Amino acid sequence: MSISQDRLNYEQVDKELEHIQDLNHEDRRKADELAYSLYRMAIRFGTWDPQEIDLTEDKKHFATMDQQKRDYLIHFCTGFWNAEENVAVQFCPWVMVAPTTHQQAFLSTQLVEEFKHTEFFERYFKEVLGVDRENKVQNIVHDTLDPRGKQLIQAIEEGPESREAAMVEGMAHYQGIIEGVQAMVGYDVYEAVWGQYNLLPGLREAFKNIKRDEGRHVGFGLRMLKQFSRKPEHAERIRRVYEEYLPAMLIRYDQQVIVNGREIETPVEVQGKDRIQKMFDRRLKDILGNQLQQV
């Protein structure tokens, strides 16, 4: 396949993923059909290698960056590394609770991709940042994944109704909140703080690939939540999960930023709390629509 043809195919994939994530566009595919389509997309277009991304320019940029931007980059990438690793080691219950083989097959690609994202950030710290990740970065939404995973495992043994209810809450928590709001805001923050100044092209390439991976995850999760929300009891579950974790997401951008034992100022471009609130409002409105006023 030629480079131009390969690029064209990826452009088409990105357009399709944008369409899937935009719940204003109707998608009549049933869950298994959508899951299988995204599974095939992951097989064909999700095989990028974290070790092949060129980090040469990132090393130069980091070496000449002002101290505040360097320190905030360490803080920022710590949050992503922690998040990807935390999900990677705890995602199996999300695969297991899915009711069909096609859905489990698609979700299994997500499990592999979370480990791949983790590998990239481990490499980035080693080869570009040259330090270990910080240990004072709060990510409360991720801290609750362990009990959520245990809840999913327990629900598998309790029958189809409990299993479906647990799946709704699990998807709202992970694909809806963590990936659908928190991670998407993270990409925007990268672009605002470094990307718009043409800094860190290796990190930009990684985020492009990670965002494509997570576009599949989020697209499936949002479409499933939209279908589940037709039942009033599930609409209420979705709203409750979203509202439960909004304060925790806001804390991530309201916390004291400490790097190498010293407090640093957050770059003015971040505007994390505003970005979180806007994405949160958009996701909840897209999923629940007119039901938002009823639940």
PDB file of C-alpha atoms in Angstrom, residues 19-244:
ATOM      1  CA  HIS A  19     -19.252  10.427  13.101  1.00  0.00           C
ATOM      2  CA  ILE A  20     -19.626   7.574  15.611  1.00  0.00           C
ATOM      3  CA  GLN A  21     -18.780   9.845  18.553  1.00  0.00           C
ATOM      4  CA  ASP A  22     -21.219  12.536  17.413  1.00  0.00           C
ATOM      5  CA  LEU A  23     -24.496  11.282  18.851  1.00  0.00           C
ATOM      6  CA  ASN A  24     -26.414  13.890  16.876  1.00  0.00           C
ATOM      7  CA  HIS A  25     -25.887  11.558  13.907  1.00  0.00           C
ATOM      8  CA  GLU A  26     -28.081   8.490  14.029  1.00  0.00           C
ATOM      9  CA  ASP A  27     -26.384   5.093  13.849  1.00  0.00           C
ATOM     10  CA  ARG A  28     -28.860   2.243  13.533  1.00  0.00           C
ATOM     11  CA  ARG A  29     -26.333  -0.534  13.924  1.00  0.00           C
ATOM     12  CA  LYS A  30     -27.020  -2.906  16.776  1.00  0.00           C
ATOM     13  CA  ALA A  31     -24.433  -3.334  19.499  1.00  0.00           C
ATOM     14  CA  ASP A  32     -22.816  -6.445  18.024  1.00  0.00           C
ATOM     15  CA  GLU A  33     -22.637  -4.971  14.534  1.00  0.00           C
ATOM     16  CA  LEU A  34     -20.988  -1.804  15.821  1.00  0.00           C
ATOM     17  CA  ALA A  35     -18.641  -3.784  18.058  1.00  0.00           C
ATOM     18  CA  TYR A  36     -17.509  -6.017  15.199  1.00  0.00           C
ATOM     19  CA  SER A  37     -16.978  -3.041  12.889  1.00  0.00           C
ATOM     20  CA  LEU A  38     -14.799  -1.325  15.496  1.00  0.00           C
ATOM     21  CA  TYR A  39     -12.968  -4.577  16.197  1.00  0.00           C
ATOM     22  CA  ARG A  40     -12.053  -4.851  12.508  1.00  0.00           C
ATOM     23  CA  MET A  41     -11.012  -1.197  12.487  1.00  0.00           C
ATOM     24  CA  ALA A  42      -8.716  -1.857  15.451  1.00  0.00           C
ATOM     25  CA  ILE A  43      -7.159  -4.856  13.703  1.00  0.00           C
ATOM     26  CA  ARG A  44      -6.489  -2.905  10.497  1.00  0.00           C
ATOM     27  CA  PHE A  45      -5.659   0.570  11.773  1.00  0.00           C
ATOM     28  CA  GLY A  46      -4.703   0.218  15.431  1.00  0.00           C
ATOM     29  CA  THR A  47      -1.320  -1.461  15.082  1.00  0.00           C
ATOM     30  CA  TRP A  48       1.017   1.504  15.570  1.00  0.00           C
ATOM     31  CA  ASP A  49       4.204   0.801  17.533  1.00  0.00           C
ATOM     32  CA  PRO A  50       5.132   3.041  20.502  1.00  0.00           C
ATOM     33  CA  GLN A  51       8.798   2.247  19.877  1.00  0.00           C
ATOM     34  CA  GLU A  52       8.747   3.638  16.328  1.00  0.00           C
ATOM     35  CA  ILE A  53       7.722   7.215  17.153  1.00  0.00           C
ATOM     36  CA  ASP A  54      10.631   9.606  16.547  1.00  0.00           C
ATOM     37  CA  LEU A  55      11.410  11.515  19.748  1.00  0.00           C
ATOM     38  CA  THR A  56      14.500  13.343  18.482  1.00  0.00           C
ATOM     39  CA  GLU A  57      12.870  16.781  18.291  1.00  0.00           C
ATOM     40  CA  ASP A  58      11.058  16.279  21.599  1.00  0.00           C
ATOM     41  CA  LYS A  59      14.413  15.846  23.342  1.00  0.00           C
ATOM     42  CA  LYS A  60      15.681  19.100  21.825  1.00  0.00           C
ATOM     43  CA  HIS A  61      12.495  20.983  22.674  1.00  0.00           C
ATOM     44  CA  PHE A  62      12.470  19.744  26.260  1.00  0.00           C
ATOM     45  CA  ALA A  63      16.110  20.744  26.749  1.00  0.00           C
ATOM     46  CA  THR A  64      15.418  24.340  25.647  1.00  0.00           C
ATOM     47  CA  MET A  65      11.936  24.761  27.163  1.00  0.00           C
ATOM     48  CA  ASP A  66      11.492  27.192  30.050  1.00  0.00           C
ATOM     49  CA  GLN A  67      11.407  25.598  33.493  1.00  0.00           C
ATOM     50  CA  GLN A  68       7.684  26.113  34.069  1.00  0.00           C
ATOM     51  CA  LYS A  69       6.710  24.367  30.821  1.00  0.00           C
ATOM     52  CA  ARG A  70       9.183  21.553  31.526  1.00  0.00           C
ATOM     53  CA  ASP A  71       7.839  20.978  35.010  1.00  0.00           C
ATOM     54  CA  TYR A  72       4.232  21.122  33.897  1.00  0.00           C
ATOM     55  CA  LEU A  73       5.003  18.630  31.118  1.00  0.00           C
ATOM     56  CA  ILE A  74       6.315  16.192  33.738  1.00  0.00           C
ATOM     57  CA  HIS A  75       3.150  16.701  35.797  1.00  0.00           C
ATOM     58  CA  PHE A  76       0.915  16.401  32.726  1.00  0.00           C
ATOM     59  CA  CYS A  77       2.554  13.245  31.370  1.00  0.00           C
ATOM     60  CA  THR A  78       2.549  11.698  34.846  1.00  0.00           C
ATOM     61  CA  GLY A  79      -1.231  11.988  34.827  1.00  0.00           C
ATOM     62  CA  PHE A  80      -1.471  10.229  31.478  1.00  0.00           C
ATOM     63  CA  TRP A  81       1.010   7.481  32.377  1.00  0.00           C
ATOM     64  CA  ASN A  82      -0.751   6.770  35.665  1.00  0.00           C
ATOM     65  CA  ALA A  83      -4.137   6.722  33.955  1.00  0.00           C
ATOM     66  CA  GLU A  84      -3.130   4.412  31.113  1.00  0.00           C
ATOM     67  CA  GLU A  85      -1.329   1.991  33.427  1.00  0.00           C
ATOM     68  CA  ASN A  86      -4.151   1.949  35.968  1.00  0.00           C
ATOM     69  CA  VAL A  87      -6.708   1.075  33.310  1.00  0.00           C
ATOM     70  CA  ALA A  88      -4.473  -1.475  31.601  1.00  0.00           C
ATOM     71  CA  VAL A  89      -4.100  -3.588  34.726  1.00  0.00           C
ATOM     72  CA  GLN A  90      -7.782  -3.339  35.714  1.00  0.00           C
ATOM     73  CA  PHE A  91      -9.741  -3.479  32.452  1.00  0.00           C
ATOM     74  CA  CYS A  92     -10.374  -7.245  32.230  1.00  0.00           C
ATOM     75  CA  PRO A  93     -13.746  -7.051  34.062  1.00  0.00           C
ATOM     76  CA  TRP A  94     -15.035  -4.628  31.410  1.00  0.00           C
ATOM     77  CA  VAL A  95     -14.271  -7.289  28.786  1.00  0.00           C
ATOM     78  CA  MET A  96     -15.800 -10.090  30.821  1.00  0.00           C
ATOM     79  CA  VAL A  97     -19.078  -8.333  31.630  1.00  0.00           C
ATOM     80  CA  ALA A  98     -19.923  -7.771  27.948  1.00  0.00           C
ATOM     81  CA  PRO A  99     -22.720 -10.189  26.976  1.00  0.00           C
ATOM     82  CA  THR A 100     -21.536 -11.366  23.528  1.00  0.00           C
ATOM     83  CA  THR A 101     -18.394 -12.584  21.796  1.00  0.00           C
ATOM     84  CA  HIS A 102     -18.308  -9.665  19.345  1.00  0.00           C
ATOM     85  CA  GLN A 103     -18.461  -7.127  22.162  1.00  0.00           C
ATOM     86  CA  GLN A 104     -15.819  -8.988  24.144  1.00  0.00           C
ATOM     87  CA  ALA A 105     -13.602  -9.176  21.049  1.00  0.00           C
ATOM     88  CA  PHE A 106     -13.760  -5.424  20.551  1.00  0.00           C
ATOM     89  CA  LEU A 107     -13.192  -4.650  24.223  1.00  0.00           C
ATOM     90  CA  SER A 108     -10.192  -6.997  24.230  1.00  0.00           C
ATOM     91  CA  THR A 109      -8.539  -4.739  21.638  1.00  0.00           C
ATOM     92  CA  GLN A 110      -8.995  -1.896  24.091  1.00  0.00           C
ATOM     93  CA  LEU A 111      -7.175  -3.871  26.778  1.00  0.00           C
ATOM     94  CA  VAL A 112      -4.151  -4.341  24.501  1.00  0.00           C
ATOM     95  CA  GLU A 113      -4.211  -0.690  23.495  1.00  0.00           C
ATOM     96  CA  GLU A 114      -4.138   0.522  27.106  1.00  0.00           C
ATOM     97  CA  PHE A 115      -0.911  -1.441  27.630  1.00  0.00           C
ATOM     98  CA  LYS A 116       0.476   0.062  24.416  1.00  0.00           C
ATOM     99  CA  HIS A 117      -0.325   3.594  25.598  1.00  0.00           C
ATOM    100  CA  THR A 118       1.361   2.784  28.910  1.00  0.00           C
ATOM    101  CA  GLU A 119       4.453   1.621  27.029  1.00  0.00           C
ATOM    102  CA  PHE A 120       4.688   4.913  25.166  1.00  0.00           C
ATOM    103  CA  PHE A 121       4.622   7.062  28.302  1.00  0.00           C
ATOM    104  CA  GLU A 122       7.148   4.815  30.020  1.00  0.00           C
ATOM    105  CA  ARG A 123       9.431   5.340  27.024  1.00  0.00           C
ATOM    106  CA  TYR A 124       8.749   9.094  26.942  1.00  0.00           C
ATOM    107  CA  PHE A 125       9.814   9.551  30.546  1.00  0.00           C
ATOM    108  CA  LYS A 126      12.949   7.516  29.997  1.00  0.00           C
ATOM    109  CA  GLU A 127      14.093   9.019  26.689  1.00  0.00           C
ATOM    110  CA  VAL A 128      12.744  12.594  26.732  1.00  0.00           C
ATOM    111  CA  LEU A 129      11.942  13.756  30.256  1.00  0.00           C
ATOM    112  CA  GLY A 130      14.795  11.847  31.871  1.00  0.00           C
ATOM    113  CA  VAL A 131      13.062  11.585  35.244  1.00  0.00           C
ATOM    114  CA  ASP A 132      10.634   9.292  37.003  1.00  0.00           C
ATOM    115  CA  ARG A 133       6.973  10.264  37.169  1.00  0.00           C
ATOM    116  CA  GLU A 134       5.778  12.416  40.027  1.00  0.00           C
ATOM    117  CA  ASN A 135       4.006  10.766  42.975  1.00  0.00           C
ATOM    118  CA  LYS A 136       1.771  13.684  43.987  1.00  0.00           C
ATOM    119  CA  VAL A 137      -0.599  13.791  40.996  1.00  0.00           C
ATOM    120  CA  GLN A 138      -4.183  13.162  42.094  1.00  0.00           C
ATOM    121  CA  ASN A 139      -6.503  11.260  39.770  1.00  0.00           C
ATOM    122  CA  ILE A 140      -9.460  10.354  41.954  1.00  0.00           C
ATOM    123  CA  VAL A 141     -11.607   9.076  39.091  1.00  0.00           C
ATOM    124  CA  HIS A 142      -9.029   6.379  38.359  1.00  0.00           C
ATOM    125  CA  ASP A 143      -8.615   5.488  42.020  1.00  0.00           C
ATOM    126  CA  THR A 144     -12.180   4.153  41.976  1.00  0.00           C
ATOM    127  CA  LEU A 145     -11.619   1.669  39.126  1.00  0.00           C
ATOM    128  CA  ASP A 146     -10.690  -1.197  41.453  1.00  0.00           C
ATOM    129  CA  PRO A 147     -14.044  -1.317  43.294  1.00  0.00           C
ATOM    130  CA  ARG A 148     -15.831  -0.791  39.966  1.00  0.00           C
ATOM    131  CA  GLY A 149     -14.042  -3.801  38.500  1.00  0.00           C
ATOM    132  CA  LYS A 150     -14.998  -5.934  41.487  1.00  0.00           C
ATOM    133  CA  GLN A 151     -18.606  -4.820  41.065  1.00  0.00           C
ATOM    134  CA  LEU A 152     -18.535  -5.940  37.423  1.00  0.00           C
ATOM    135  CA  ILE A 153     -17.127  -9.361  38.310  1.00  0.00           C
ATOM    136  CA  GLN A 154     -19.763  -9.879  40.984  1.00  0.00           C
ATOM    137  CA  ALA A 155     -22.563  -8.865  38.600  1.00  0.00           C
ATOM    138  CA  ILE A 156     -21.581 -11.550  36.082  1.00  0.00           C
ATOM    139  CA  GLU A 157     -22.740 -14.181  38.567  1.00  0.00           C
ATOM    140  CA  GLU A 158     -25.958 -12.386  39.523  1.00  0.00           C
ATOM    141  CA  GLY A 159     -27.949 -12.736  36.320  1.00  0.00           C
ATOM    142  CA  PRO A 160     -28.650 -10.682  33.177  1.00  0.00           C
ATOM    143  CA  GLU A 161     -30.382  -7.711  34.836  1.00  0.00           C
ATOM    144  CA  SER A 162     -27.590  -7.117  37.342  1.00  0.00           C
ATOM    145  CA  ARG A 163     -25.027  -7.685  34.613  1.00  0.00           C
ATOM    146  CA  GLU A 164     -26.604  -5.087  32.332  1.00  0.00           C
ATOM    147  CA  ALA A 165     -26.920  -2.541  35.145  1.00  0.00           C
ATOM    148  CA  ALA A 166     -23.267  -3.032  36.074  1.00  0.00           C
ATOM    149  CA  MET A 167     -22.225  -2.726  32.432  1.00  0.00           C
ATOM    150  CA  VAL A 168     -24.098   0.574  32.120  1.00  0.00           C
ATOM    151  CA  GLU A 169     -22.366   2.009  35.187  1.00  0.00           C
ATOM    152  CA  GLY A 170     -18.989   0.600  34.152  1.00  0.00           C
ATOM    153  CA  MET A 171     -19.208   2.125  30.682  1.00  0.00           C
ATOM    154  CA  ALA A 172     -20.401   5.459  32.048  1.00  0.00           C
ATOM    155  CA  HIS A 173     -17.456   5.438  34.468  1.00  0.00           C
ATOM    156  CA  TYR A 174     -14.735   4.428  32.023  1.00  0.00           C
ATOM    157  CA  GLN A 175     -15.650   5.059  28.374  1.00  0.00           C
ATOM    158  CA  GLY A 176     -18.010   7.885  29.319  1.00  0.00           C
ATOM    159  CA  ILE A 177     -16.098   9.791  32.005  1.00  0.00           C
ATOM    160  CA  ILE A 178     -12.441   8.763  31.962  1.00  0.00           C
ATOM    161  CA  GLU A 179     -11.971   8.525  28.208  1.00  0.00           C
ATOM    162  CA  GLY A 180     -14.959  10.493  26.964  1.00  0.00           C
ATOM    163  CA  VAL A 181     -14.336  13.564  29.125  1.00  0.00           C
ATOM    164  CA  GLN A 182     -11.051  13.503  31.021  1.00  0.00           C
ATOM    165  CA  ALA A 183      -8.757  12.107  28.306  1.00  0.00           C
ATOM    166  CA  MET A 184     -10.314  14.189  25.534  1.00  0.00           C
ATOM    167  CA  VAL A 185      -9.679  17.329  27.573  1.00  0.00           C
ATOM    168  CA  GLY A 186      -6.092  16.173  28.047  1.00  0.00           C
ATOM    169  CA  TYR A 187      -5.499  16.191  24.290  1.00  0.00           C
ATOM    170  CA  ASP A 188      -6.854  19.737  24.106  1.00  0.00           C
ATOM    171  CA  VAL A 189      -4.551  20.806  26.943  1.00  0.00           C
ATOM    172  CA  TYR A 190      -1.516  19.393  25.114  1.00  0.00           C
ATOM    173  CA  GLU A 191      -2.471  21.366  22.015  1.00  0.00           C
ATOM    174  CA  ALA A 192      -3.031  24.582  23.989  1.00  0.00           C
ATOM    175  CA  VAL A 193       0.187  24.448  26.020  1.00  0.00           C
ATOM    176  CA  TRP A 194       2.677  22.909  23.555  1.00  0.00           C
ATOM    177  CA  GLY A 195       1.104  21.866  20.269  1.00  0.00           C
ATOM    178  CA  GLN A 196       0.081  25.325  19.064  1.00  0.00           C
ATOM    179  CA  TYR A 197       3.721  26.372  19.420  1.00  0.00           C
ATOM    180  CA  ASN A 198       4.892  23.388  17.310  1.00  0.00           C
ATOM    181  CA  LEU A 199       6.549  21.787  20.309  1.00  0.00           C
ATOM    182  CA  LEU A 200       6.966  18.071  21.017  1.00  0.00           C
ATOM    183  CA  PRO A 201       6.032  16.520  17.640  1.00  0.00           C
ATOM    184  CA  GLY A 202       6.660  13.005  18.950  1.00  0.00           C
ATOM    185  CA  LEU A 203       4.146  13.510  21.731  1.00  0.00           C
ATOM    186  CA  ARG A 204       1.722  14.961  19.182  1.00  0.00           C
ATOM    187  CA  GLU A 205       2.076  11.861  16.984  1.00  0.00           C
ATOM    188  CA  ALA A 206       1.526   9.606  19.987  1.00  0.00           C
ATOM    189  CA  PHE A 207      -1.574  11.531  21.015  1.00  0.00           C
ATOM    190  CA  LYS A 208      -2.887  11.323  17.452  1.00  0.00           C
ATOM    191  CA  ASN A 209      -2.581   7.529  17.600  1.00  0.00           C
ATOM    192  CA  ILE A 210      -3.891   7.256  21.152  1.00  0.00           C
ATOM    193  CA  LYS A 211      -6.827   9.516  20.336  1.00  0.00           C
ATOM    194  CA  ARG A 212      -7.679   7.317  17.342  1.00  0.00           C
ATOM    195  CA  ASP A 213      -7.589   4.241  19.587  1.00  0.00           C
ATOM    196  CA  GLU A 214      -9.708   5.929  22.206  1.00  0.00           C
ATOM    197  CA  GLY A 215     -12.040   7.251  19.537  1.00  0.00           C
ATOM    198  CA  ARG A 216     -13.057   3.633  19.007  1.00  0.00           C
ATOM    199  CA  HIS A 217     -13.443   3.082  22.745  1.00  0.00           C
ATOM    200  CA  VAL A 218     -15.403   6.278  23.323  1.00  0.00           C
ATOM    201  CA  GLY A 219     -17.519   5.851  20.202  1.00  0.00           C
ATOM    202  CA  PHE A 220     -18.632   2.389  21.258  1.00  0.00           C
ATOM    203  CA  GLY A 221     -19.209   3.475  24.847  1.00  0.00           C
ATOM    204  CA  LEU A 222     -21.252   6.545  23.935  1.00  0.00           C
ATOM    205  CA  ARG A 223     -23.399   4.632  21.446  1.00  0.00           C
ATOM    206  CA  MET A 224     -24.033   1.891  23.985  1.00  0.00           C
ATOM    207  CA  LEU A 225     -24.923   4.424  26.678  1.00  0.00           C
ATOM    208  CA  LYS A 226     -27.277   6.139  24.245  1.00  0.00           C
ATOM    209  CA  GLN A 227     -29.038   2.816  23.626  1.00  0.00           C
ATOM    210  CA  PHE A 228     -29.134   1.952  27.323  1.00  0.00           C
ATOM    211  CA  SER A 229     -30.558   5.379  28.184  1.00  0.00           C
ATOM    212  CA  ARG A 230     -33.838   4.469  26.479  1.00  0.00           C
ATOM    213  CA  LYS A 231     -34.658   2.681  29.715  1.00  0.00           C
ATOM    214  CA  PRO A 232     -35.402   5.296  32.412  1.00  0.00           C
ATOM    215  CA  GLU A 233     -33.614   3.317  35.107  1.00  0.00           C
ATOM    216  CA  HIS A 234     -30.432   3.242  33.001  1.00  0.00           C
ATOM    217  CA  ALA A 235     -30.729   6.931  32.134  1.00  0.00           C
ATOM    218  CA  GLU A 236     -30.770   7.627  35.865  1.00  0.00           C
ATOM    219  CA  ARG A 237     -27.716   5.395  36.388  1.00  0.00           C
ATOM    220  CA  ILE A 238     -25.790   7.227  33.683  1.00  0.00           C
ATOM    221  CA  ARG A 239     -26.656  10.654  35.075  1.00  0.00           C
ATOM    222  CA  ARG A 240     -25.736   9.549  38.597  1.00  0.00           C
ATOM    223  CA  VAL A 241     -22.317   8.228  37.550  1.00  0.00           C
ATOM    224  CA  TYR A 242     -21.510  11.362  35.554  1.00  0.00           C
ATOM    225  CA  GLU A 243     -22.499  13.687  38.375  1.00  0.00           C
ATOM    226  CA  GLU A 244     -20.662  11.583  40.959  1.00  0.00           C
TER     227      GLU A 244
END
